[in-house]
Short mmCIF file of C-alpha atoms in Angstrom, two decimals:
data_model
loop_
_atom_site.label_atom_id
_atom_site.label_comp_id
_atom_site.label_asym_id
_atom_site.label_seq_id
_atom_site.Cartn_x
_atom_site.Cartn_y
_atom_site.Cartn_z
CA GLN A 1 -15.19 -2.35 -3.19
CA LYS A 2 -14.06 -4.17 -0.06
CA GLU A 3 -11.18 -2.35 1.57
CA VAL A 4 -8.69 -3.13 4.30
CA GLU A 5 -6.74 -0.15 5.58
CA GLN A 6 -3.45 -0.14 7.46
CA ASN A 7 -1.03 2.63 8.29
CA SER A 8 2.04 1.98 6.14
CA GLY A 9 4.42 3.10 8.88
CA PRO A 10 7.15 2.61 9.70
CA LEU A 11 6.12 2.11 13.30
CA SER A 12 9.26 2.42 15.41
CA VAL A 13 9.39 1.02 18.92
CA PRO A 14 12.28 0.29 21.30
CA GLU A 15 13.13 -3.25 22.28
CA GLY A 16 10.90 -4.47 25.12
CA ALA A 17 8.02 -2.11 24.33
CA ILE A 18 4.53 -3.01 23.17
CA ALA A 19 3.92 -2.57 19.45
CA SER A 20 0.33 -1.87 18.43
CA LEU A 21 -0.68 -2.49 14.81
CA ASN A 22 -4.11 -1.47 13.59
CA CYS A 23 -6.39 -2.41 10.72
CA THR A 24 -9.85 -1.24 9.66
CA TYR A 25 -12.10 -2.89 7.11
CA SER A 26 -15.12 -1.80 5.15
CA ASP A 27 -17.19 -4.98 4.74
CA ARG A 28 -19.50 -5.49 7.73
CA GLY A 29 -20.11 -9.07 6.60
CA SER A 30 -16.48 -10.04 7.20
CA GLN A 31 -16.14 -13.15 9.30
CA SER A 32 -12.47 -14.09 9.55
CA PHE A 33 -9.43 -11.99 10.29
CA PHE A 34 -5.77 -12.86 9.93
CA TRP A 35 -2.42 -11.29 10.68
CA TYR A 36 0.61 -12.20 8.59
CA ARG A 37 4.23 -11.28 9.12
CA GLN A 38 6.46 -10.72 6.11
CA TYR A 39 10.19 -10.34 6.46
CA SER A 40 11.98 -8.49 3.71
CA GLY A 41 12.48 -10.78 0.73
CA LYS A 42 10.36 -13.54 2.22
CA SER A 43 6.76 -14.69 1.77
CA PRO A 44 3.97 -13.87 4.26
CA GLU A 45 3.72 -16.12 7.29
CA LEU A 46 0.49 -16.55 9.27
CA ILE A 47 0.88 -15.52 12.90
CA MET A 48 -2.68 -15.03 14.19
CA SER A 49 -6.26 -15.69 13.22
CA ILE A 50 -9.35 -14.39 15.01
CA TYR A 51 -13.01 -15.02 14.29
CA SER A 52 -15.04 -13.54 17.18
CA ASN A 53 -15.10 -10.28 19.09
CA GLY A 54 -12.60 -9.87 21.88
CA ASP A 55 -9.00 -10.78 22.44
CA LYS A 56 -7.03 -13.82 21.41
CA GLU A 57 -3.59 -14.36 22.88
CA ASP A 58 -0.75 -16.51 21.60
CA GLY A 59 2.56 -16.04 23.34
CA ARG A 60 3.68 -12.44 22.93
CA PHE A 61 0.96 -11.76 20.35
CA THR A 62 -2.60 -10.62 21.07
CA ALA A 63 -5.19 -10.08 18.36
CA GLN A 64 -8.15 -7.86 19.17
CA LEU A 65 -11.37 -7.76 17.16
CA ASN A 66 -14.22 -5.26 17.37
CA LYS A 67 -16.76 -6.00 14.65
CA ALA A 68 -19.02 -3.10 15.61
CA SER A 69 -16.16 -0.68 14.96
CA GLN A 70 -14.82 -2.76 12.04
CA TYR A 71 -11.43 -2.75 13.66
CA VAL A 72 -8.82 -5.42 14.28
CA SER A 73 -5.47 -4.95 15.95
CA LEU A 74 -2.34 -6.87 16.79
CA LEU A 75 -0.34 -6.23 19.94
CA ILE A 76 3.20 -7.49 20.26
CA ARG A 77 4.48 -7.50 23.83
CA ASP A 78 8.18 -7.34 24.72
CA SER A 79 9.05 -6.43 21.12
CA GLN A 80 12.31 -7.84 19.83
CA PRO A 81 14.50 -6.68 16.93
CA SER A 82 13.56 -9.99 15.25
CA ASP A 83 9.95 -8.74 15.15
CA SER A 84 11.00 -6.07 12.63
CA ALA A 85 8.96 -6.90 9.55
CA THR A 86 5.88 -5.84 7.62
CA TYR A 87 2.60 -6.98 9.16
CA LEU A 88 -0.30 -7.68 6.82
CA CYS A 89 -3.93 -7.69 7.90
CA ALA A 90 -6.27 -9.94 5.88
CA VAL A 91 -10.04 -9.99 6.09
CA SER A 92 -12.30 -12.73 4.74
CA GLY A 93 -15.96 -12.35 3.87
CA TYR A 94 -18.47 -14.65 2.19
CA SER A 95 -16.50 -15.01 -0.97
CA THR A 96 -13.47 -12.75 -0.85
CA LEU A 97 -10.20 -12.42 0.99
CA THR A 98 -8.70 -8.96 1.05
CA PHE A 99 -5.22 -7.98 2.23
CA GLY A 100 -4.16 -4.61 3.53
CA LYS A 101 -0.93 -3.12 2.21
CA GLY A 102 0.82 -3.77 5.50
CA THR A 103 2.50 -1.83 8.30
CA MET A 104 6.26 -1.86 8.61
CA LEU A 105 7.44 -2.38 12.18
CA LEU A 106 10.97 -1.45 13.26
CA VAL A 107 12.16 -2.56 16.69
CA SER A 108 15.37 -0.87 17.75
CA PRO A 109 17.79 -2.53 20.19
CA GLY B 1 3.90 -32.08 6.30
CA ALA B 2 5.18 -30.35 3.20
CA GLY B 3 4.22 -26.76 2.60
CA VAL B 4 3.34 -24.99 -0.62
CA SER B 5 6.08 -25.59 -3.16
CA GLN B 6 6.86 -23.17 -5.99
CA SER B 7 9.30 -23.48 -8.83
CA PRO B 8 11.52 -22.05 -10.05
CA SER B 9 12.58 -19.87 -7.14
CA ASN B 10 14.16 -17.40 -9.56
CA LYS B 11 13.57 -16.82 -13.24
CA VAL B 12 15.33 -14.37 -15.52
CA THR B 13 13.87 -14.01 -18.98
CA GLU B 14 14.16 -11.72 -21.94
CA LYS B 15 11.38 -9.34 -22.85
CA GLY B 16 8.94 -11.01 -25.21
CA LYS B 17 9.55 -14.56 -24.03
CA ASP B 18 6.91 -16.75 -22.38
CA VAL B 19 7.36 -18.08 -18.84
CA GLU B 20 5.64 -20.75 -16.77
CA LEU B 21 5.56 -20.70 -12.99
CA ARG B 22 4.54 -23.78 -11.03
CA CYS B 23 2.78 -24.21 -7.70
CA ASP B 24 2.22 -27.44 -5.78
CA PRO B 25 -0.23 -26.75 -2.93
CA ILE B 26 -0.46 -28.43 0.44
CA SER B 27 -2.06 -31.85 0.10
CA GLY B 28 -5.79 -31.69 0.76
CA HIS B 29 -6.07 -27.95 0.21
CA THR B 30 -8.85 -27.28 -2.26
CA ALA B 31 -8.32 -23.53 -2.64
CA LEU B 32 -5.32 -22.12 -4.51
CA TYR B 33 -4.40 -18.49 -5.08
CA TRP B 34 -1.83 -16.61 -7.13
CA TYR B 35 -0.63 -13.18 -6.02
CA ARG B 36 1.98 -10.80 -7.36
CA GLN B 37 4.14 -8.53 -5.25
CA SER B 38 6.29 -5.83 -6.78
CA LEU B 39 9.23 -4.43 -4.82
CA GLY B 40 8.01 -2.57 -1.76
CA GLN B 41 4.36 -3.04 -2.67
CA GLY B 42 1.43 -4.97 -1.25
CA LEU B 43 -0.05 -8.22 -2.49
CA GLU B 44 -1.87 -8.02 -5.81
CA PHE B 45 -4.48 -10.75 -6.28
CA LEU B 46 -4.27 -12.49 -9.65
CA ILE B 47 -6.44 -15.63 -9.72
CA TYR B 48 -8.19 -18.08 -7.43
CA PHE B 49 -9.14 -21.76 -7.87
CA GLN B 50 -11.61 -23.61 -5.65
CA GLY B 51 -12.17 -27.30 -6.30
CA ASN B 52 -13.90 -27.89 -9.62
CA SER B 53 -15.52 -24.46 -9.76
CA ALA B 54 -14.69 -21.96 -12.47
CA PRO B 55 -11.65 -19.92 -11.41
CA ASP B 56 -11.95 -16.31 -10.29
CA LYS B 57 -9.75 -14.55 -12.86
CA SER B 58 -10.74 -11.04 -11.86
CA GLY B 59 -7.22 -10.03 -10.86
CA LEU B 60 -5.36 -10.99 -14.02
CA PRO B 61 -3.83 -7.75 -15.35
CA SER B 62 -3.99 -8.60 -19.05
CA ASP B 63 -4.75 -11.40 -21.48
CA ARG B 64 -1.05 -12.25 -21.50
CA PHE B 65 -1.62 -13.88 -18.12
CA SER B 66 -3.33 -17.25 -17.74
CA ALA B 67 -3.39 -20.04 -15.22
CA GLU B 68 -4.61 -23.57 -14.98
CA ARG B 69 -4.95 -26.13 -12.25
CA THR B 70 -4.80 -29.76 -13.23
CA GLY B 71 -6.54 -32.47 -11.24
CA GLY B 72 -7.36 -30.04 -8.48
CA SER B 73 -3.73 -29.94 -7.40
CA VAL B 74 -0.73 -28.45 -9.22
CA SER B 75 -1.21 -25.05 -10.82
CA THR B 76 0.76 -23.31 -13.57
CA LEU B 77 0.75 -19.55 -14.12
CA THR B 78 1.77 -18.61 -17.66
CA ILE B 79 2.86 -15.15 -18.77
CA GLN B 80 3.12 -14.71 -22.53
CA ARG B 81 5.25 -12.08 -24.25
CA THR B 82 6.73 -10.89 -20.97
CA GLN B 83 7.26 -7.19 -20.37
CA GLN B 84 9.61 -5.46 -17.94
CA GLU B 85 6.66 -4.41 -15.77
CA ASP B 86 5.94 -8.10 -15.18
CA SER B 87 9.07 -8.26 -13.01
CA ALA B 88 7.89 -9.12 -9.49
CA VAL B 89 7.65 -11.94 -6.98
CA TYR B 90 4.82 -14.31 -7.82
CA LEU B 91 3.37 -15.96 -4.74
CA CYS B 92 1.14 -19.00 -4.60
CA ALA B 93 -0.99 -19.83 -1.56
CA SER B 94 -3.39 -22.60 -0.65
CA SER B 95 -6.06 -23.15 1.98
CA LEU B 96 -8.58 -25.75 3.02
CA GLU B 97 -11.45 -23.65 1.69
CA ARG B 98 -11.93 -20.06 0.64
CA GLU B 99 -13.91 -18.80 3.58
CA ASN B 100 -12.59 -18.73 7.14
CA SER B 101 -9.40 -20.65 6.37
CA PRO B 102 -6.01 -18.96 6.48
CA LEU B 103 -3.75 -19.00 3.46
CA HIS B 104 -0.39 -20.73 3.50
CA PHE B 105 2.12 -19.19 1.14
CA GLY B 106 4.92 -20.71 -0.85
CA ASN B 107 8.35 -19.10 -1.04
CA GLY B 108 7.51 -17.41 -4.31
CA THR B 109 9.12 -17.12 -7.73
CA ARG B 110 11.15 -14.00 -8.36
CA LEU B 111 10.69 -13.09 -12.02
CA THR B 112 13.06 -10.65 -13.69
CA VAL B 113 12.36 -9.54 -17.25
CA THR B 114 15.38 -7.98 -18.95
#
């Protein structure tokens, strides 16, 4: 059973702080990793994808992948109240795509 | 270009009735997925189509649920004899291929069974 684990939260951070969202996965053969943002009542929206070990930066977002530790994270710098949402980690292997249950992020003004 | 289109956006039906939900994927996307999301819950995989291959139906919760994809494009999810526990948001997503390609989601159909 391929599993993707996320802390459900909520993770509360003040505006301007760095939010750190974490995800672990069980399948060592996983090759592709995605972060989605889901606002309440809306559908998931892709914000980052990462395929190789290391960091990938896009604006205020940085995805970090460590395949040896089976760990992927998302850092949000200068967090804004508009970043308040549930963040879903998704992991793709040879023939499956598995979503975590998501971490709720609350950014307070 | 156009994103994934789902219709209807909202559907209210009486218990025991059949419903059909439609998904029009992004043009050129060969992979199509259906998920279900109950209030406050995570994504529940239902079914996956890839090109002309046999669909992966491993997530369908009962034989009341079925789906088809015609011509490798539009897909219809059918729920027969709806039950109150079927109430949820049904999300469709498409991608270029199953492996290594991100999914792009539609806006979903909110189904309410009364």
